[in-house]
XYZ file of C-alpha atoms in Angstrom:
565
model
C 119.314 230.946 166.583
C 122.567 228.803 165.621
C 125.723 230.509 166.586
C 128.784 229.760 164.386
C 131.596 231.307 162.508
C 130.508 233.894 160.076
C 132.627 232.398 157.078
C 130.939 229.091 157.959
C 127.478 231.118 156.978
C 129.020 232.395 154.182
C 129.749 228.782 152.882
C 126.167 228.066 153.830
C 124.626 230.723 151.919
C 126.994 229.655 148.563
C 125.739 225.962 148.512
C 122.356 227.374 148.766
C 122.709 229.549 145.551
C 124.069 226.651 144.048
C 127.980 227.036 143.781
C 129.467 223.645 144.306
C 133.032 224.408 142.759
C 135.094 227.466 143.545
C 138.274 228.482 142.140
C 140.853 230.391 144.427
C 144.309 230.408 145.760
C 144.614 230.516 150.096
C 146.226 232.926 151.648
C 146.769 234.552 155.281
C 144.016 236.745 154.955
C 141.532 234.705 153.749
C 142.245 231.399 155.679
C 138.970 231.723 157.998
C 136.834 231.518 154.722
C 139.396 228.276 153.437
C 138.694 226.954 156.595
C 135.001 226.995 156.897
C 134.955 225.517 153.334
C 136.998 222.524 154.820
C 134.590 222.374 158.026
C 131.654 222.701 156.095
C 131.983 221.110 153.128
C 130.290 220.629 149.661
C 131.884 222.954 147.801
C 134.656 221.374 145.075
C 137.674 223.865 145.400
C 140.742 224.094 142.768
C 143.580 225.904 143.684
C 144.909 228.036 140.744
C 148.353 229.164 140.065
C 147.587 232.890 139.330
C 143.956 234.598 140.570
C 143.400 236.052 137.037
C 142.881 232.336 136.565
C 140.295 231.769 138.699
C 138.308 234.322 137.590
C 138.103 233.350 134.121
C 137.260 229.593 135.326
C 135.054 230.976 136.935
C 133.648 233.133 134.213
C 133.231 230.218 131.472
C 131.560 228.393 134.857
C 129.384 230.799 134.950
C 129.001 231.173 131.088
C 128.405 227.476 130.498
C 125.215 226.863 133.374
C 124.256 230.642 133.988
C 124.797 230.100 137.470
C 127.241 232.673 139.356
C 130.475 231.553 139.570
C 133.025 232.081 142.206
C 136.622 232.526 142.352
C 138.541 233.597 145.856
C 141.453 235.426 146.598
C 143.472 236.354 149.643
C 144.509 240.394 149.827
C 146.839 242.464 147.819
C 147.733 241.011 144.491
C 145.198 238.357 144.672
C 142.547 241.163 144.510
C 144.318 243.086 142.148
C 145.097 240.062 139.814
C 141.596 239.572 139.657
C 140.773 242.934 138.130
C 141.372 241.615 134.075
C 138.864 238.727 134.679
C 136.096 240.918 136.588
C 136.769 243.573 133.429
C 135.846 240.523 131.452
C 132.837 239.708 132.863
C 131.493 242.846 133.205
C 131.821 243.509 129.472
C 130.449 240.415 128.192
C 127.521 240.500 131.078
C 128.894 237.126 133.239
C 127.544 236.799 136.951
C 130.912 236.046 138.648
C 131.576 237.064 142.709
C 134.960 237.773 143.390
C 135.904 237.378 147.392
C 138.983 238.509 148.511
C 140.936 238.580 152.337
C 141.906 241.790 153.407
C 143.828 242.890 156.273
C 142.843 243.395 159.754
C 140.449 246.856 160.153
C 142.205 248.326 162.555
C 145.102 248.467 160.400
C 143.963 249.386 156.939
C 144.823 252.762 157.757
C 148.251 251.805 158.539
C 149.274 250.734 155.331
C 149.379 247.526 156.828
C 151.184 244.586 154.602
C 148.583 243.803 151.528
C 146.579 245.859 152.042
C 145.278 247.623 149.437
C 141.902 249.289 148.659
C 140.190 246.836 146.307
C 136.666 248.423 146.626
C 137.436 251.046 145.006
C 140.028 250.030 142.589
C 137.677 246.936 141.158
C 134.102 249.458 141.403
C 134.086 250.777 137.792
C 134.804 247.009 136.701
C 131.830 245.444 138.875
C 128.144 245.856 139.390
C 128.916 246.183 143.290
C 131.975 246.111 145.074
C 131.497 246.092 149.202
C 133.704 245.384 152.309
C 132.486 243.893 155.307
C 132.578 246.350 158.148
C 130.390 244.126 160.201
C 130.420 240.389 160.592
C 126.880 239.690 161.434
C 126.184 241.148 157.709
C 127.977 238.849 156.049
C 125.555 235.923 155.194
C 122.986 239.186 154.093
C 126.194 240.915 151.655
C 126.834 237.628 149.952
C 122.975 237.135 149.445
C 122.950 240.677 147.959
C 125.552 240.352 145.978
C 124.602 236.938 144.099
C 120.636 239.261 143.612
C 122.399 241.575 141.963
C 125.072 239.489 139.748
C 121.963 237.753 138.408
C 119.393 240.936 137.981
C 119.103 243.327 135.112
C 122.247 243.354 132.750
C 124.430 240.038 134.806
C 127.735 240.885 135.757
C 130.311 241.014 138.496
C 130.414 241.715 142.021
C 133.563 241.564 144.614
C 133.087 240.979 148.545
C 136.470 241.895 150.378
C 136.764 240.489 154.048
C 138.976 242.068 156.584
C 140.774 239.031 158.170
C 139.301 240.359 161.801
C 135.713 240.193 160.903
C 136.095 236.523 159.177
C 137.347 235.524 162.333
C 134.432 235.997 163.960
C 131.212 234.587 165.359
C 127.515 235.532 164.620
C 123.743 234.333 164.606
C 122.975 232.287 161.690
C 120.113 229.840 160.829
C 120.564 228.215 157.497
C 117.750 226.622 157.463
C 115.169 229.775 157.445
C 117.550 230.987 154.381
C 117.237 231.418 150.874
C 118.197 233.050 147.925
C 116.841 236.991 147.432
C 113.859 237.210 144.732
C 115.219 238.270 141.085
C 112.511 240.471 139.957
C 111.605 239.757 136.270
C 111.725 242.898 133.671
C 108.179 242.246 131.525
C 108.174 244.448 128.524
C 105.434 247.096 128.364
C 102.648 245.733 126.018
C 101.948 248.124 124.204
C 105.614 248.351 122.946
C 105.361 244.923 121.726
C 102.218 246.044 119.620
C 104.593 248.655 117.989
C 107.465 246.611 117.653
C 105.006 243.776 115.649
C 103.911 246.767 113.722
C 107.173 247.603 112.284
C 107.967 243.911 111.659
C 104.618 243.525 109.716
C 105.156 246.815 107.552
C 108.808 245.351 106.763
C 109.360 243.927 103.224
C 112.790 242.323 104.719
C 113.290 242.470 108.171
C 116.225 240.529 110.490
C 116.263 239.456 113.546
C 119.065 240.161 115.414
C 119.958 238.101 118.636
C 123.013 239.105 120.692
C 124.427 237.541 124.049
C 121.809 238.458 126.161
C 119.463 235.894 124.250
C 121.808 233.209 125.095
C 121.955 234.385 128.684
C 118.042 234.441 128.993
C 117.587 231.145 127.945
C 115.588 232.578 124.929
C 116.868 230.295 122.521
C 113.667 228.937 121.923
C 111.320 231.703 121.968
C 114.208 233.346 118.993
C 113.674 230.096 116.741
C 109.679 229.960 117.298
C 108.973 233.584 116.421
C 111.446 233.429 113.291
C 109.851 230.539 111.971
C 105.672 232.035 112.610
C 106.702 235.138 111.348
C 109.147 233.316 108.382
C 111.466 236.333 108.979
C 115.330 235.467 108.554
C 118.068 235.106 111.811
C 121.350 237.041 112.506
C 123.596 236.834 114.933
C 126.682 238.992 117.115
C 129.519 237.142 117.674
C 128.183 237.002 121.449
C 125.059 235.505 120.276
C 126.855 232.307 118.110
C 124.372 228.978 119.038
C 121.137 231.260 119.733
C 119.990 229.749 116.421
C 121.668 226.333 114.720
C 123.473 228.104 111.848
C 122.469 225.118 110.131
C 118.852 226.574 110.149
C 117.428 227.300 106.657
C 116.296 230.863 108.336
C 120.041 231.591 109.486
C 121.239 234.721 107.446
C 124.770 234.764 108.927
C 127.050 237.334 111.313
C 127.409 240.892 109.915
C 130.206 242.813 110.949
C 133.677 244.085 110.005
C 135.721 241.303 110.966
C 133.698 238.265 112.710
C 131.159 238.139 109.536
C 130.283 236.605 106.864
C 130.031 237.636 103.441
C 126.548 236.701 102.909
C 125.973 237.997 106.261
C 126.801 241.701 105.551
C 125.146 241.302 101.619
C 121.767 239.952 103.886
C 121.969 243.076 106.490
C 122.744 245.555 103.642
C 119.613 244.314 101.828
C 117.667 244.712 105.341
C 115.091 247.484 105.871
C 114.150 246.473 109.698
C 115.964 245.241 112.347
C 114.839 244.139 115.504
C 117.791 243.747 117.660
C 117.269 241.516 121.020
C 120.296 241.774 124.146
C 122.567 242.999 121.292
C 124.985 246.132 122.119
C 125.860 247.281 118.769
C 129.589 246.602 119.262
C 132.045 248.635 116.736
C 133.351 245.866 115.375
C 129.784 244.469 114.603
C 128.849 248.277 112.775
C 131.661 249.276 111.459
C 130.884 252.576 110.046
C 127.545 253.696 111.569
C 126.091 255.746 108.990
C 126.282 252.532 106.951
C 125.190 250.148 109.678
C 122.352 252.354 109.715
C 121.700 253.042 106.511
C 117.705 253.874 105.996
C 116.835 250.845 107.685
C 114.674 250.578 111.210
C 115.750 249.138 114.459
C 113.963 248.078 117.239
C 115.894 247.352 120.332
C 115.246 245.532 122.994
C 117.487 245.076 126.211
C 117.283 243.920 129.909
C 119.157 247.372 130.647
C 117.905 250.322 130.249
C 120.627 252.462 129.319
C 121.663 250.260 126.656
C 118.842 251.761 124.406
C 120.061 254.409 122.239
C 123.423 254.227 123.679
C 125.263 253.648 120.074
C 122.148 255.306 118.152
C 118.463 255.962 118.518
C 116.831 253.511 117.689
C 112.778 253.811 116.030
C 111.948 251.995 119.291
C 113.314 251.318 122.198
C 111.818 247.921 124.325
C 113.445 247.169 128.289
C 112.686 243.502 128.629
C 114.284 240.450 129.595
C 114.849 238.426 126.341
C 113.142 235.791 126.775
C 109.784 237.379 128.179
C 109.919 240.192 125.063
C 109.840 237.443 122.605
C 107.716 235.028 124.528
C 105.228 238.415 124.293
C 105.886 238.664 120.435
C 104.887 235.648 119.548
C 101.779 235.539 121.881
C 100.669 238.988 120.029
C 101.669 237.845 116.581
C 99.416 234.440 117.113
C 96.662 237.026 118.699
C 96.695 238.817 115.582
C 96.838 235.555 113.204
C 99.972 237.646 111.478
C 102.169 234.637 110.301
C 103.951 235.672 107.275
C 104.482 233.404 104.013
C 107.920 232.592 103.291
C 108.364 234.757 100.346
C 110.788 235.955 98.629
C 113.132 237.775 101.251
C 113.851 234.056 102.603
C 114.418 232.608 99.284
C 116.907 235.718 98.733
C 119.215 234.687 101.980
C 119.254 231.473 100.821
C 120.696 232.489 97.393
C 123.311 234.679 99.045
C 124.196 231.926 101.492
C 124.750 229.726 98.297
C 126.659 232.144 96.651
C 128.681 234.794 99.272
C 131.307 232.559 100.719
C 134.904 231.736 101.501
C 136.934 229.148 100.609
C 137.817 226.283 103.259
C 139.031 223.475 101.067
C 143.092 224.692 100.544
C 145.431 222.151 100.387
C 148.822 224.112 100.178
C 151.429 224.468 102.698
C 152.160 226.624 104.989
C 148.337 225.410 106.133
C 145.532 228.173 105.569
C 143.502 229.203 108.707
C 140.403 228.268 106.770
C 141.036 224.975 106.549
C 141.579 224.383 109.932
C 138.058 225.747 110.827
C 136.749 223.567 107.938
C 138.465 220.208 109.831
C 136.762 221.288 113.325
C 133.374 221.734 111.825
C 133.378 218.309 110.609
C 135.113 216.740 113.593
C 132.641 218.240 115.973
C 129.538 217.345 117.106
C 126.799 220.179 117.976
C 126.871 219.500 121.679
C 131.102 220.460 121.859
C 131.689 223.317 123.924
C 134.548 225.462 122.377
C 136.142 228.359 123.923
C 138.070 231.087 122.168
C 139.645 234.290 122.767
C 141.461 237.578 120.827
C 143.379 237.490 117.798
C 143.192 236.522 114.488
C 141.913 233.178 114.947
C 138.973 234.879 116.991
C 137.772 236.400 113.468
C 138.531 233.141 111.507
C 136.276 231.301 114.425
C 133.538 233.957 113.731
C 133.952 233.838 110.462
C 133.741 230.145 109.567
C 133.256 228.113 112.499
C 129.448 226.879 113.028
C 127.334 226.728 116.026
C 124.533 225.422 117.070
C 123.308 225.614 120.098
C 123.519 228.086 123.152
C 126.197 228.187 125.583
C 128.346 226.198 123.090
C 130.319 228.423 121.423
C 131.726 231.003 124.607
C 134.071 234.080 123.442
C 134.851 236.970 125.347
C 133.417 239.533 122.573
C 134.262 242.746 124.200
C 137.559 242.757 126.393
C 139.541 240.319 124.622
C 141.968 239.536 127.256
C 144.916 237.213 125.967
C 144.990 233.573 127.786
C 141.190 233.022 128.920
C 141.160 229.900 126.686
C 142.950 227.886 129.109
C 141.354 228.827 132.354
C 137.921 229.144 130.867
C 138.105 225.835 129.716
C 138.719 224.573 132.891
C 135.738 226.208 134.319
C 133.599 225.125 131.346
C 134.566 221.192 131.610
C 133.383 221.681 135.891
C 130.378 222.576 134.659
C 129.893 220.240 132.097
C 131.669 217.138 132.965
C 130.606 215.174 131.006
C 130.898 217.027 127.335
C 133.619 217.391 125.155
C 135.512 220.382 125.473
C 137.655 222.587 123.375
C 140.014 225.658 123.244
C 141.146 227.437 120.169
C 144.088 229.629 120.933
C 146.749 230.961 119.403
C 150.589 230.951 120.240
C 151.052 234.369 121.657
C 147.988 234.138 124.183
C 148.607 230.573 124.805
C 151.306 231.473 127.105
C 149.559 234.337 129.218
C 147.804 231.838 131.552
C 150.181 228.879 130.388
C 150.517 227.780 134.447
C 146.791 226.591 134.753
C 147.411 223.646 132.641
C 148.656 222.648 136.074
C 145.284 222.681 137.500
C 144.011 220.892 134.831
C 146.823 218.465 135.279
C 146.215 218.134 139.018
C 142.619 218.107 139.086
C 142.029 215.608 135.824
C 140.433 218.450 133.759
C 140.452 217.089 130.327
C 140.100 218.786 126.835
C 141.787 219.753 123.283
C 143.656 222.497 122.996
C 144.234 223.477 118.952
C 146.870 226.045 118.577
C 146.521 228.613 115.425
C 150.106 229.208 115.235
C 151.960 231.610 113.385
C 154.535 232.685 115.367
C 153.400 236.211 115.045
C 151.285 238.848 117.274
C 149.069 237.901 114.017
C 146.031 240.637 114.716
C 148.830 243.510 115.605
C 150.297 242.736 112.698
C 147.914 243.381 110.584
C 146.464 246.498 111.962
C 149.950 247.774 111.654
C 149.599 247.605 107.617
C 147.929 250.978 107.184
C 150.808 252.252 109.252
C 153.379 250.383 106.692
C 155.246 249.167 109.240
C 155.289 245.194 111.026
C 157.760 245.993 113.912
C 158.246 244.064 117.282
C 155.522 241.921 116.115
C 157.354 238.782 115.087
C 157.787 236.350 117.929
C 159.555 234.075 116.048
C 163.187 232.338 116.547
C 165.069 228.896 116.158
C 162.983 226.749 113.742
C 159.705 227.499 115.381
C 159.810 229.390 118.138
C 158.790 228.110 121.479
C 158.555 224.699 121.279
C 154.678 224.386 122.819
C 154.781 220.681 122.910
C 157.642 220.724 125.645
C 155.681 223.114 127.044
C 152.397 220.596 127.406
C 154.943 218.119 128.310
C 156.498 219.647 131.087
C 152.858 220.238 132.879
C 152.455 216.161 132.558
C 150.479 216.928 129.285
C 150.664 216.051 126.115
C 150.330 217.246 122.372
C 151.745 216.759 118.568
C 152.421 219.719 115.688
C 151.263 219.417 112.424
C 152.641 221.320 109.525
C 150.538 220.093 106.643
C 146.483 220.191 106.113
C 146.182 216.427 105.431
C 147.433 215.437 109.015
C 145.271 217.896 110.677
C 142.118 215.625 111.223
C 144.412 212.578 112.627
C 146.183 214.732 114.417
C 142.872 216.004 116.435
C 141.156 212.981 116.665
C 144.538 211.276 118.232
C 143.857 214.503 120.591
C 140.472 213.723 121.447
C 141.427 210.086 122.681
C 144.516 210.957 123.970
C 142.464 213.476 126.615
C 140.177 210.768 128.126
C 142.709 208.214 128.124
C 145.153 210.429 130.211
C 142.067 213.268 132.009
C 144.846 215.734 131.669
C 144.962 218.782 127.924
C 145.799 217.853 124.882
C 147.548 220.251 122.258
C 147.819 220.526 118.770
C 149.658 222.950 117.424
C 148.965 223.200 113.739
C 151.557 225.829 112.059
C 149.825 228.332 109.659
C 151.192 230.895 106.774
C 152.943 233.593 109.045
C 151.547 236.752 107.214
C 147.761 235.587 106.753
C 145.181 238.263 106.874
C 141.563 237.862 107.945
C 139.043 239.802 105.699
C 138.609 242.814 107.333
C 137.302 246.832 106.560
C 136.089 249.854 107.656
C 132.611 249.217 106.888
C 129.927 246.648 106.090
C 129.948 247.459 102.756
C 133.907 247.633 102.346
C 135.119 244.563 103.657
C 138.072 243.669 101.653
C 139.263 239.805 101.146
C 142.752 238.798 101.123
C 142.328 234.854 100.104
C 140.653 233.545 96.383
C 137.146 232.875 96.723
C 135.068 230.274 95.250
């Protein structure tokens, strides 16, 4: 058997589950890892300039080729840092692995300098957190922990390495290695009888696909089975681009801010629901004894405890997404049980023509709307975008299209502020060769503001577009029921912070636009401007500085705050 250093395994055993980029920042304790990846090659690294940051480029890594991405940290405050972007991933189901240096064993107990138990602290934010007591079980922990980022529910794991055992040497044979089996959850047959049932007794049953379709690759399988069984398409927020929302059988978001008015009129009209890797989020149900209403859900999930966890569902189906539906639609064909496309299509269709919003303003201060409007024409399907928390999350949801999977990447469920940035960086390593974008908005822009360096440094190119109005724009509107908008308004001078010079003085560039005519030049002089230099590109288009996004404590009581057509 080989002898060699046990980091150098380590870097062994991430090539072979196919990490070629990592994302980290070196430090003492971590060095012997840093050096094997120098030694050993084939793994890209980017040095970040705050470990939160490499976690979420490593998250929209991960969420952009399903593979598992890595970000690395040294001990202390690197570990610590990372604790927002492993929260993330964990909520919206991302395989990321977190490693970070640690000080020497024997002095853990000593409260030696940086160190800091991050097992514990980073456990209820992970699928597995583990130290390394011994170094011959390193190359076997690191294989463990990419099994069980990718099984069941995906998520994140952390490896800490005292500096001591990364400095040794152990037995290690690369090439009599590989990956640990994923075992594949097949859904029990004659729960996919039942479930057909239900959808055959419906008069006008939804599909519902959440994130967890996107993350089994079941694009596909969602689009086949909707169009043999002719029943109509939904989608959560997490689950934007599992159908083209271009698709005659798309019936729109429902929820009680990311929605759609036609989306909500379709669901309320519903009488079945067969959700697939959907959660039920709050801000999908709103009120649940509406949500519910006397309608019947099946749910299906990868994770068991996810069924019933919000409300009981009629049935309850643990499968991976893709092999549930895959089953469906073998049964349905079995049975010869295509439906006609009645009149229960022909009746989302009228609502789609008839519940919408308006996109076409033309007055200044610009409308959020009609930004949205500007990027769904300027945009090709294949654009990644990237968006976080805020108001401009809801006007995304609400009137941004998508149309494929892994396209349109959000993160739904911990919303922290300055992922765009970061993420985007992780998304373009992944995809190098697509057009990326980041929708942000002024306040989170500056939360991770120091990886534009990164993306400076490493020629990371891609379009910022800045929804700004100087306001902590989502606080201050759930302040209204309190009557109140205090220490909510960021603004001062003539515009507040001047986010050009701030572009500028990371060797990037980017323009502001105050009025909706100059908005499409303005983006397209973006798009250019970020292959011709490799490096962001901003534009910061000013918006009305009290808008409110529709919004309500219910599907059936969302109230609108703009005109509508």
């Amino acid at each position: 058997m080989a002898r060699m250093p046990a980091m150098e395994a380590v870097v062994e055993v991430l090539k072979s589950e196919g990490v070629d980029v990592a994302f980290g920042c070196p430090g003492a304790a971590i060095l012997p890892l840093y050096k094997a990846m120098e030694v050993r090659g084939g793994i890209e690294h980017l040095t970040v300039r705050h470990e939160e940051g490499a976690t979420h480029m490593a998250d929209g890594w991960a969420r952009t080729n399903g593979r598992v991405g890595v970000a690395i940290g040294t001990s202390g405050p690197a570990g610590t840092n990372m604790i927002t972007g492993l929260y993330t991933a964990m909520a919206d189901s991302i395989p990321i692995l977190c490693v970070t240096g640690q000080a020497a064993s024997s002095k853990l107990h000593q409260e030696a300098f940086q160190a800091v138990d991050i097992v514990d602290i980073a456990k209820p934010v992970t699928k597995w957190a583990v130290q390394i007591k011994e170094a011959a079980t390193a190359p076997w922990i690191f294989r463990e922990a990419f099994r069980i980022a990718r099984s069941g529910r995906p998520g994140p794991v952390l490896i800490d390495i005292p500096v001591d055992i990364a400095q040794q040497e152990i037995e290690y044979d690369a090439s009599i290695d590989a990956p640990l089996p994923v075992e594949a959850v097949h859904p029990y047959q004659p729960r996919v009888e039942r479930a057909l049932d239900l959808l055959l007794a419906a008069e006008k049953p939804l599909l519902l696909a959440g994130g967890g379709v996107i993350i089994a690759e079941a694009a596909a399988e969602l689009r086949e089975l909707a169009e043999y069984l002719n029943i109509p398409v939904q989608v959560t927020l997490m689950g934007k681009g599992a159908i083209d929302e271009d698709h005659p059988l798309f019936a729109g978001i429902t929820g009680v801010q990311t929605s759609q008015r036609y989306g909500n009129a379709s669901f309320l009209e519903s009488d079945t629901v067969l959700a697939v890797g959907a959660r039920f989020g709050d801000r999908h149900t709103g009120t649940l004894d509406v949500y519910r209403g006397e309608r019947k859900f099946i749910h299906v999930d990868i994770e068991p405890t996810q069924l019933g966890k919000v409300f009981p569902p009629e049935l309850g189906v643990v499968s991976d997404a893709k092999l549930f539906l895959q089953a469906l639609l073998r049964t349905a064909k079995a049975r010869d049980a295509a439906r006609p496309a009645g009149g229960w299509v022909s009746r989302i269709a009228e609502l789609k023509s008839t519940l919408v919003r308006r996109e076409d303003f033309e007055t200044t201060p610009i409308k959020a709307p009609r930004v949205y409007k500007e990027i769904n024409e300027i945009f090709d399907e294949d654009t990644y975008f990237v968006t976080a928390i805020g108001l401009y999350q809801i006007w995304g949801g609400q009137h941004q299209k998508a149309y494929k999977p892994r396209r349109y990447q959000i993160c739904g469920q911990a919303g922290p502020l300055g992922w765009e940035i970061p993420a985007a960086i992780g998304v373009k390593k992944a995809a190098p060769e697509a057009e990326v974008v980041g929708i942000v908005g002024d306040y989170g822009f500056q939360y991770l503001v120091e990886e534009l360096a990164v993306a400076a440094q490493y020629h990371v190119p891609f379009v910022l577009i800045m929804i700004n109005n100087e306001y902590l724009g989502l606080i201050r509107q759930a302040s209204i029921p309190y009557r109140m908008n205090y220490q909510v308004d960021i603004h001062y001078d003539e515009y507040g912070t001047d986010n050009v010079k701030v572009m500028e003085a990371y060797g990037c560039a980017g323009r502001r636009v105050t009025e909706p005519g100059d908005i499409r030049d303005t983006i397209e002089w973006a798009r250019k401007e970020a292959v011709a230099t490799s490096r962001p590109v901003l534009v910061e288009i000013m918006i009305e500085r009290e808008a409110n996004t529709p919004h309500g404590p219910a599907i059936d009581a969302v109230k609108e705050f703009e005109p509508l057509p």
